Amino acid sequence: EAGVAQSPRYKIIEKRQSVAFWCNPISGHATLYWYQQILGQGPKLLIQFQNNGVVDDSQLPKDRFSAERLKGVDSTLKIQPAKLEDSAVYLCASSLGLADLTGELFFGEGSRLTVL
Amino acid sequence: AQSVTQPDIHITVSEGASLELRCNYSYGATPYLFWYVQSPGQGLQLLLKYFSGDTLVQGIKGFEAEFKRSQSSFNLRKPSVHWSDAAEYFCAVGAPREYGNKLVFGAGTILRVKS
């Protein structure tokens, strides 16, 4: 079974530039998450989708971050304009769905962003 | 709201020695508890999880964890550490019904193994 796919693995940009990250979840997984992991910290949830609808985006800085999952499968996370403090690893995860009682999330390898 | 505390930022153990990583959580009801491991440049891999039943759970790679409700703890243990266990370990708490299947992570503990 293929895991969660993310790209690009690494990205270096100047501040005020824009960047986009892509995620393809495990086939059949209805719920998709984007987490931000700043160096030295645990992952923090940015946004959660159930199919193509947003379940929780309360921690997403909406003035600069946006995310979509138009067809309920893959997802894109965009940052525009980027700030120095956005340097982090962006982890995508998926799970079977809100009714899944195991609660287990499956993670991709992450996209590491460096903002100069 | 849920929260997780991992009191130790770094831990160094000798290869072959036993290991215990601490995790304390805050949640009003019985939580779902997880331990994930992250090797450098990699994503998070699930080691083990607890939902209900036996409070001592076994995971992959020889790890186990014990849920202690009275102490709000879910400590990770391994009887004999191998050099390949060097990584960062994250404890996480979730409550699928109440919180929409989200996980809240601790800040992590970096494990160093010396030969």
mmCIF file of N, CA and C in Angstrom, chain B residues 24-107:
data_model
loop_
_atom_site.group_PDB
_atom_site.id
_atom_site.type_symbol
_atom_site.label_atom_id
_atom_site.label_comp_id
_atom_site.label_asym_id
_atom_site.label_seq_id
_atom_site.Cartn_x
_atom_site.Cartn_y
_atom_site.Cartn_z
ATOM 1 N N ASN B 24 3.172 13.121 29.855
ATOM 2 C CA ASN B 24 1.997 13.425 30.664
ATOM 3 C C ASN B 24 0.983 14.155 29.797
ATOM 4 N N TYR B 25 -0.266 13.830 29.974
ATOM 5 C CA TYR B 25 -1.291 14.422 29.139
ATOM 6 C C TYR B 25 -2.343 15.093 30.012
ATOM 7 N N SER B 26 -3.101 15.963 29.358
ATOM 8 C CA SER B 26 -4.235 16.597 30.024
ATOM 9 C C SER B 26 -5.455 16.412 29.138
ATOM 10 N N TYR B 27 -6.451 15.736 29.715
ATOM 11 C CA TYR B 27 -7.701 15.509 28.979
ATOM 12 C C TYR B 27 -8.735 15.031 29.967
ATOM 13 N N GLY B 28 -9.970 15.453 29.806
ATOM 14 C CA GLY B 28 -10.990 15.186 30.804
ATOM 15 C C GLY B 28 -11.466 13.752 30.871
ATOM 16 N N ALA B 29 -11.455 13.060 29.767
ATOM 17 C CA ALA B 29 -11.956 11.686 29.734
ATOM 18 C C ALA B 29 -10.800 10.755 29.386
ATOM 19 N N THR B 30 -11.112 9.535 29.061
ATOM 20 C CA THR B 30 -10.069 8.598 28.664
ATOM 21 C C THR B 30 -9.579 8.961 27.275
ATOM 22 N N PRO B 31 -8.328 9.286 27.158
ATOM 23 C CA PRO B 31 -7.819 9.722 25.846
ATOM 24 C C PRO B 31 -7.364 8.545 25.002
ATOM 25 N N TYR B 32 -7.152 8.824 23.753
ATOM 26 C CA TYR B 32 -6.426 7.903 22.893
ATOM 27 C C TYR B 32 -4.977 8.394 22.908
ATOM 28 N N LEU B 33 -4.030 7.525 23.150
ATOM 29 C CA LEU B 33 -2.638 7.932 23.323
ATOM 30 C C LEU B 33 -1.744 7.232 22.311
ATOM 31 N N PHE B 34 -0.772 7.959 21.833
ATOM 32 C CA PHE B 34 0.103 7.457 20.781
ATOM 33 C C PHE B 34 1.549 7.829 21.085
ATOM 34 N N TRP B 35 2.465 7.004 20.608
ATOM 35 C CA TRP B 35 3.867 7.347 20.516
ATOM 36 C C TRP B 35 4.297 7.193 19.052
ATOM 37 N N TYR B 36 4.909 8.279 18.540
ATOM 38 C CA TYR B 36 5.467 8.272 17.199
ATOM 39 C C TYR B 36 6.973 8.490 17.301
ATOM 40 N N VAL B 37 7.699 7.973 16.306
ATOM 41 C CA VAL B 37 9.136 8.200 16.226
ATOM 42 C C VAL B 37 9.449 8.879 14.898
ATOM 43 N N GLN B 38 10.426 9.785 14.948
ATOM 44 C CA GLN B 38 10.821 10.521 13.745
ATOM 45 C C GLN B 38 12.335 10.482 13.620
ATOM 46 N N SER B 39 12.828 9.838 12.589
ATOM 47 C CA SER B 39 14.256 9.852 12.280
ATOM 48 C C SER B 39 14.563 11.093 11.452
ATOM 49 N N PRO B 40 15.807 11.553 11.479
ATOM 50 C CA PRO B 40 16.149 12.793 10.763
ATOM 51 C C PRO B 40 15.718 12.765 9.302
ATOM 52 N N GLY B 41 15.013 13.805 8.892
ATOM 53 C CA GLY B 41 14.577 13.916 7.507
ATOM 54 C C GLY B 41 13.417 13.023 7.126
ATOM 55 N N GLN B 42 12.820 12.385 8.098
ATOM 56 C CA GLN B 42 11.727 11.455 7.818
ATOM 57 C C GLN B 42 10.415 11.947 8.440
ATOM 58 N N GLY B 43 9.338 11.318 8.019
ATOM 59 C CA GLY B 43 8.054 11.598 8.635
ATOM 60 C C GLY B 43 7.912 10.859 9.949
ATOM 61 N N LEU B 44 6.738 10.900 10.513
ATOM 62 C CA LEU B 44 6.473 10.254 11.791
ATOM 63 C C LEU B 44 5.959 8.833 11.574
ATOM 64 N N GLN B 45 6.531 7.924 12.344
ATOM 65 C CA GLN B 45 6.119 6.525 12.275
ATOM 66 C C GLN B 45 5.490 6.126 13.599
ATOM 67 N N LEU B 46 4.346 5.470 13.536
ATOM 68 C CA LEU B 46 3.657 5.056 14.742
ATOM 69 C C LEU B 46 4.380 3.896 15.407
ATOM 70 N N LEU B 47 4.677 4.054 16.708
ATOM 71 C CA LEU B 47 5.281 2.975 17.491
ATOM 72 C C LEU B 47 4.222 2.124 18.170
ATOM 73 N N LEU B 48 3.256 2.796 18.804
ATOM 74 C CA LEU B 48 2.198 2.078 19.503
ATOM 75 C C LEU B 48 1.080 3.040 19.850
ATOM 76 N N LYS B 49 -0.062 2.460 20.272
ATOM 77 C CA LYS B 49 -1.223 3.281 20.602
ATOM 78 C C LYS B 49 -2.037 2.590 21.693
ATOM 79 N N TYR B 50 -2.757 3.405 22.443
ATOM 80 C CA TYR B 50 -3.635 2.908 23.490
ATOM 81 C C TYR B 50 -5.026 3.517 23.319
ATOM 82 N N PHE B 51 -6.050 2.637 23.362
ATOM 83 C CA PHE B 51 -7.426 3.118 23.312
ATOM 84 C C PHE B 51 -8.189 2.716 24.564
ATOM 85 N N SER B 52 -8.067 1.446 24.922
ATOM 86 C CA SER B 52 -8.784 0.945 26.078
ATOM 87 C C SER B 52 -8.227 -0.428 26.405
ATOM 88 N N GLY B 53 -8.714 -1.014 27.496
ATOM 89 C CA GLY B 53 -8.299 -2.367 27.845
ATOM 90 C C GLY B 53 -6.984 -2.401 28.593
ATOM 91 N N ASP B 54 -6.165 -3.382 28.293
ATOM 92 C CA ASP B 54 -4.893 -3.584 28.971
ATOM 93 C C ASP B 54 -4.067 -2.303 28.929
ATOM 94 N N THR B 55 -3.640 -1.858 30.085
ATOM 95 C CA THR B 55 -2.929 -0.577 30.151
ATOM 96 C C THR B 55 -1.477 -0.675 29.714
ATOM 97 N N LEU B 56 -0.973 -1.867 29.531
ATOM 98 C CA LEU B 56 0.387 -2.055 29.012
ATOM 99 C C LEU B 56 0.257 -2.479 27.556
ATOM 100 N N VAL B 57 0.768 -1.643 26.672
ATOM 101 C CA VAL B 57 0.633 -1.918 25.242
ATOM 102 C C VAL B 57 1.998 -2.168 24.624
ATOM 103 N N GLN B 58 2.018 -3.088 23.709
ATOM 104 C CA GLN B 58 3.245 -3.443 23.010
ATOM 105 C C GLN B 58 3.247 -2.790 21.637
ATOM 106 N N GLY B 59 4.416 -2.369 21.203
ATOM 107 C CA GLY B 59 4.518 -1.751 19.899
ATOM 108 C C GLY B 59 5.582 -2.403 19.051
ATOM 109 N N ILE B 60 5.947 -1.691 18.002
ATOM 110 C CA ILE B 60 6.986 -2.201 17.110
ATOM 111 C C ILE B 60 8.359 -1.933 17.691
ATOM 112 N N LYS B 61 9.356 -2.607 17.161
ATOM 113 C CA LYS B 61 10.764 -2.393 17.504
ATOM 114 C C LYS B 61 11.055 -2.653 18.983
ATOM 115 N N GLY B 62 10.240 -3.440 19.647
ATOM 116 C CA GLY B 62 10.489 -3.803 21.040
ATOM 117 C C GLY B 62 10.060 -2.777 22.065
ATOM 118 N N PHE B 63 9.332 -1.763 21.655
ATOM 119 C CA PHE B 63 8.854 -0.730 22.577
ATOM 120 C C PHE B 63 7.541 -1.150 23.246
ATOM 121 N N GLU B 64 7.336 -0.631 24.445
ATOM 122 C CA GLU B 64 6.079 -0.786 25.143
ATOM 123 C C GLU B 64 5.777 0.507 25.887
ATOM 124 N N ALA B 65 4.517 0.695 26.245
ATOM 125 C CA ALA B 65 4.127 1.876 27.006
ATOM 126 C C ALA B 65 3.027 1.479 27.984
ATOM 127 N N GLU B 66 2.986 2.191 29.093
ATOM 128 C CA GLU B 66 1.992 1.902 30.110
ATOM 129 C C GLU B 66 1.140 3.128 30.388
ATOM 130 N N PHE B 67 -0.158 2.956 30.307
ATOM 131 C CA PHE B 67 -1.103 4.019 30.600
ATOM 132 C C PHE B 67 -1.423 3.981 32.094
ATOM 133 N N LYS B 68 -1.204 5.109 32.769
ATOM 134 C CA LYS B 68 -1.538 5.227 34.189
ATOM 135 C C LYS B 68 -2.479 6.410 34.364
ATOM 136 N N ARG B 69 -3.743 6.072 34.544
ATOM 137 C CA ARG B 69 -4.763 7.124 34.630
ATOM 138 C C ARG B 69 -4.523 8.020 35.833
ATOM 139 N N SER B 70 -4.131 7.443 36.955
ATOM 140 C CA SER B 70 -3.968 8.216 38.191
ATOM 141 C C SER B 70 -2.856 9.255 38.065
ATOM 142 N N GLN B 71 -1.900 8.984 37.186
ATOM 143 C CA GLN B 71 -0.785 9.907 36.994
ATOM 144 C C GLN B 71 -0.885 10.671 35.679
ATOM 145 N N SER B 72 -1.937 10.426 34.918
ATOM 146 C CA SER B 72 -2.094 11.048 33.588
ATOM 147 C C SER B 72 -0.809 10.878 32.770
ATOM 148 N N SER B 73 -0.302 9.654 32.796
ATOM 149 C CA SER B 73 0.967 9.419 32.104
ATOM 150 C C SER B 73 0.859 8.271 31.108
ATOM 151 N N PHE B 74 1.768 8.284 30.176
ATOM 152 C CA PHE B 74 1.844 7.236 29.147
ATOM 153 C C PHE B 74 3.312 7.140 28.756
ATOM 154 N N ASN B 75 4.110 6.563 29.630
ATOM 155 C CA ASN B 75 5.555 6.516 29.420
ATOM 156 C C ASN B 75 5.957 5.385 28.495
ATOM 157 N N LEU B 76 6.942 5.664 27.683
ATOM 158 C CA LEU B 76 7.458 4.703 26.696
ATOM 159 C C LEU B 76 8.691 4.025 27.265
ATOM 160 N N ARG B 77 8.796 2.726 27.066
ATOM 161 C CA ARG B 77 9.940 1.990 27.613
ATOM 162 C C ARG B 77 10.502 1.016 26.586
ATOM 163 N N LYS B 78 11.772 0.717 26.777
ATOM 164 C CA LYS B 78 12.430 -0.333 26.003
ATOM 165 C C LYS B 78 13.509 -0.935 26.887
ATOM 166 N N PRO B 79 13.559 -2.248 27.004
ATOM 167 C CA PRO B 79 14.503 -2.863 27.942
ATOM 168 C C PRO B 79 15.963 -2.758 27.513
ATOM 169 N N SER B 80 16.222 -2.725 26.220
ATOM 170 C CA SER B 80 17.601 -2.683 25.753
ATOM 171 C C SER B 80 17.660 -1.859 24.473
ATOM 172 N N VAL B 81 18.297 -0.724 24.550
ATOM 173 C CA VAL B 81 18.318 0.224 23.430
ATOM 174 C C VAL B 81 19.400 -0.152 22.417
ATOM 175 N N HIS B 82 19.066 0.014 21.150
ATOM 176 C CA HIS B 82 20.003 -0.225 20.053
ATOM 177 C C HIS B 82 20.394 1.110 19.443
ATOM 178 N N TRP B 83 21.559 1.167 18.817
ATOM 179 C CA TRP B 83 22.020 2.436 18.240
ATOM 180 C C TRP B 83 21.009 2.991 17.237
ATOM 181 N N SER B 84 20.289 2.091 16.566
ATOM 182 C CA SER B 84 19.327 2.544 15.552
ATOM 183 C C SER B 84 18.089 3.196 16.167
ATOM 184 N N ASP B 85 17.958 3.145 17.491
ATOM 185 C CA ASP B 85 16.820 3.802 18.143
ATOM 186 C C ASP B 85 17.020 5.307 18.291
ATOM 187 N N ALA B 86 18.208 5.794 18.001
ATOM 188 C CA ALA B 86 18.460 7.235 18.095
ATOM 189 C C ALA B 86 17.538 7.971 17.130
ATOM 190 N N ALA B 87 16.726 8.851 17.663
ATOM 191 C CA ALA B 87 15.691 9.544 16.891
ATOM 192 C C ALA B 87 14.974 10.507 17.825
ATOM 193 N N GLU B 88 13.934 11.136 17.318
ATOM 194 C CA GLU B 88 13.090 11.975 18.164
ATOM 195 C C GLU B 88 11.752 11.270 18.361
ATOM 196 N N TYR B 89 11.273 11.297 19.582
ATOM 197 C CA TYR B 89 10.062 10.583 19.949
ATOM 198 C C TYR B 89 8.992 11.575 20.398
ATOM 199 N N PHE B 90 7.807 11.380 19.844
ATOM 200 C CA PHE B 90 6.696 12.269 20.146
ATOM 201 C C PHE B 90 5.538 11.485 20.761
ATOM 202 N N CYS B 91 5.033 12.007 21.846
ATOM 203 C CA CYS B 91 3.813 11.503 22.450
ATOM 204 C C CYS B 91 2.660 12.365 21.945
ATOM 205 N N ALA B 92 1.525 11.739 21.697
ATOM 206 C CA ALA B 92 0.381 12.497 21.194
ATOM 207 C C ALA B 92 -0.900 11.988 21.853
ATOM 208 N N VAL B 93 -1.842 12.901 21.998
ATOM 209 C CA VAL B 93 -3.141 12.555 22.568
ATOM 210 C C VAL B 93 -4.225 12.941 21.582
ATOM 211 N N GLY B 94 -5.235 12.084 21.491
ATOM 212 C CA GLY B 94 -6.345 12.347 20.596
ATOM 213 C C GLY B 94 -7.638 11.917 21.239
ATOM 214 N N ALA B 95 -8.707 12.432 20.715
ATOM 215 C CA ALA B 95 -10.029 12.042 21.183
ATOM 216 C C ALA B 95 -10.940 12.072 19.969
ATOM 217 N N PRO B 96 -10.941 10.994 19.217
ATOM 218 C CA PRO B 96 -11.585 11.016 17.903
ATOM 219 C C PRO B 96 -13.008 11.539 17.878
ATOM 220 N N ARG B 97 -13.850 11.124 18.768
ATOM 221 C CA ARG B 97 -15.238 11.582 18.693
ATOM 222 C C ARG B 97 -15.347 13.056 19.041
ATOM 223 N N GLU B 98 -14.732 13.436 20.135
ATOM 224 C CA GLU B 98 -14.900 14.799 20.622
ATOM 225 C C GLU B 98 -14.132 15.817 19.796
ATOM 226 N N TYR B 99 -12.991 15.420 19.252
ATOM 227 C CA TYR B 99 -12.119 16.395 18.608
ATOM 228 C C TYR B 99 -11.866 16.082 17.140
ATOM 229 N N GLY B 100 -12.771 15.354 16.546
ATOM 230 C CA GLY B 100 -12.693 15.155 15.108
ATOM 231 C C GLY B 100 -11.450 14.432 14.655
ATOM 232 N N ASN B 101 -10.974 13.503 15.464
ATOM 233 C CA ASN B 101 -9.867 12.658 15.041
ATOM 234 C C ASN B 101 -8.578 13.439 14.837
ATOM 235 N N LYS B 102 -8.379 14.477 15.644
ATOM 236 C CA LYS B 102 -7.122 15.217 15.580
ATOM 237 C C LYS B 102 -6.183 14.722 16.664
ATOM 238 N N LEU B 103 -4.898 14.895 16.443
ATOM 239 C CA LEU B 103 -3.894 14.586 17.447
ATOM 240 C C LEU B 103 -3.199 15.866 17.898
ATOM 241 N N VAL B 104 -2.936 15.938 19.201
ATOM 242 C CA VAL B 104 -2.132 17.025 19.767
ATOM 243 C C VAL B 104 -0.826 16.405 20.234
ATOM 244 N N PHE B 105 0.286 16.985 19.791
ATOM 245 C CA PHE B 105 1.597 16.414 20.051
ATOM 246 C C PHE B 105 2.333 17.144 21.163
ATOM 247 N N GLY B 106 3.189 16.394 21.853
ATOM 248 C CA GLY B 106 4.147 17.017 22.742
ATOM 249 C C GLY B 106 5.305 17.589 21.948
ATOM 250 N N ALA B 107 6.241 18.228 22.655
ATOM 251 C CA ALA B 107 7.367 18.897 21.996
ATOM 252 C C ALA B 107 8.450 17.925 21.563
#
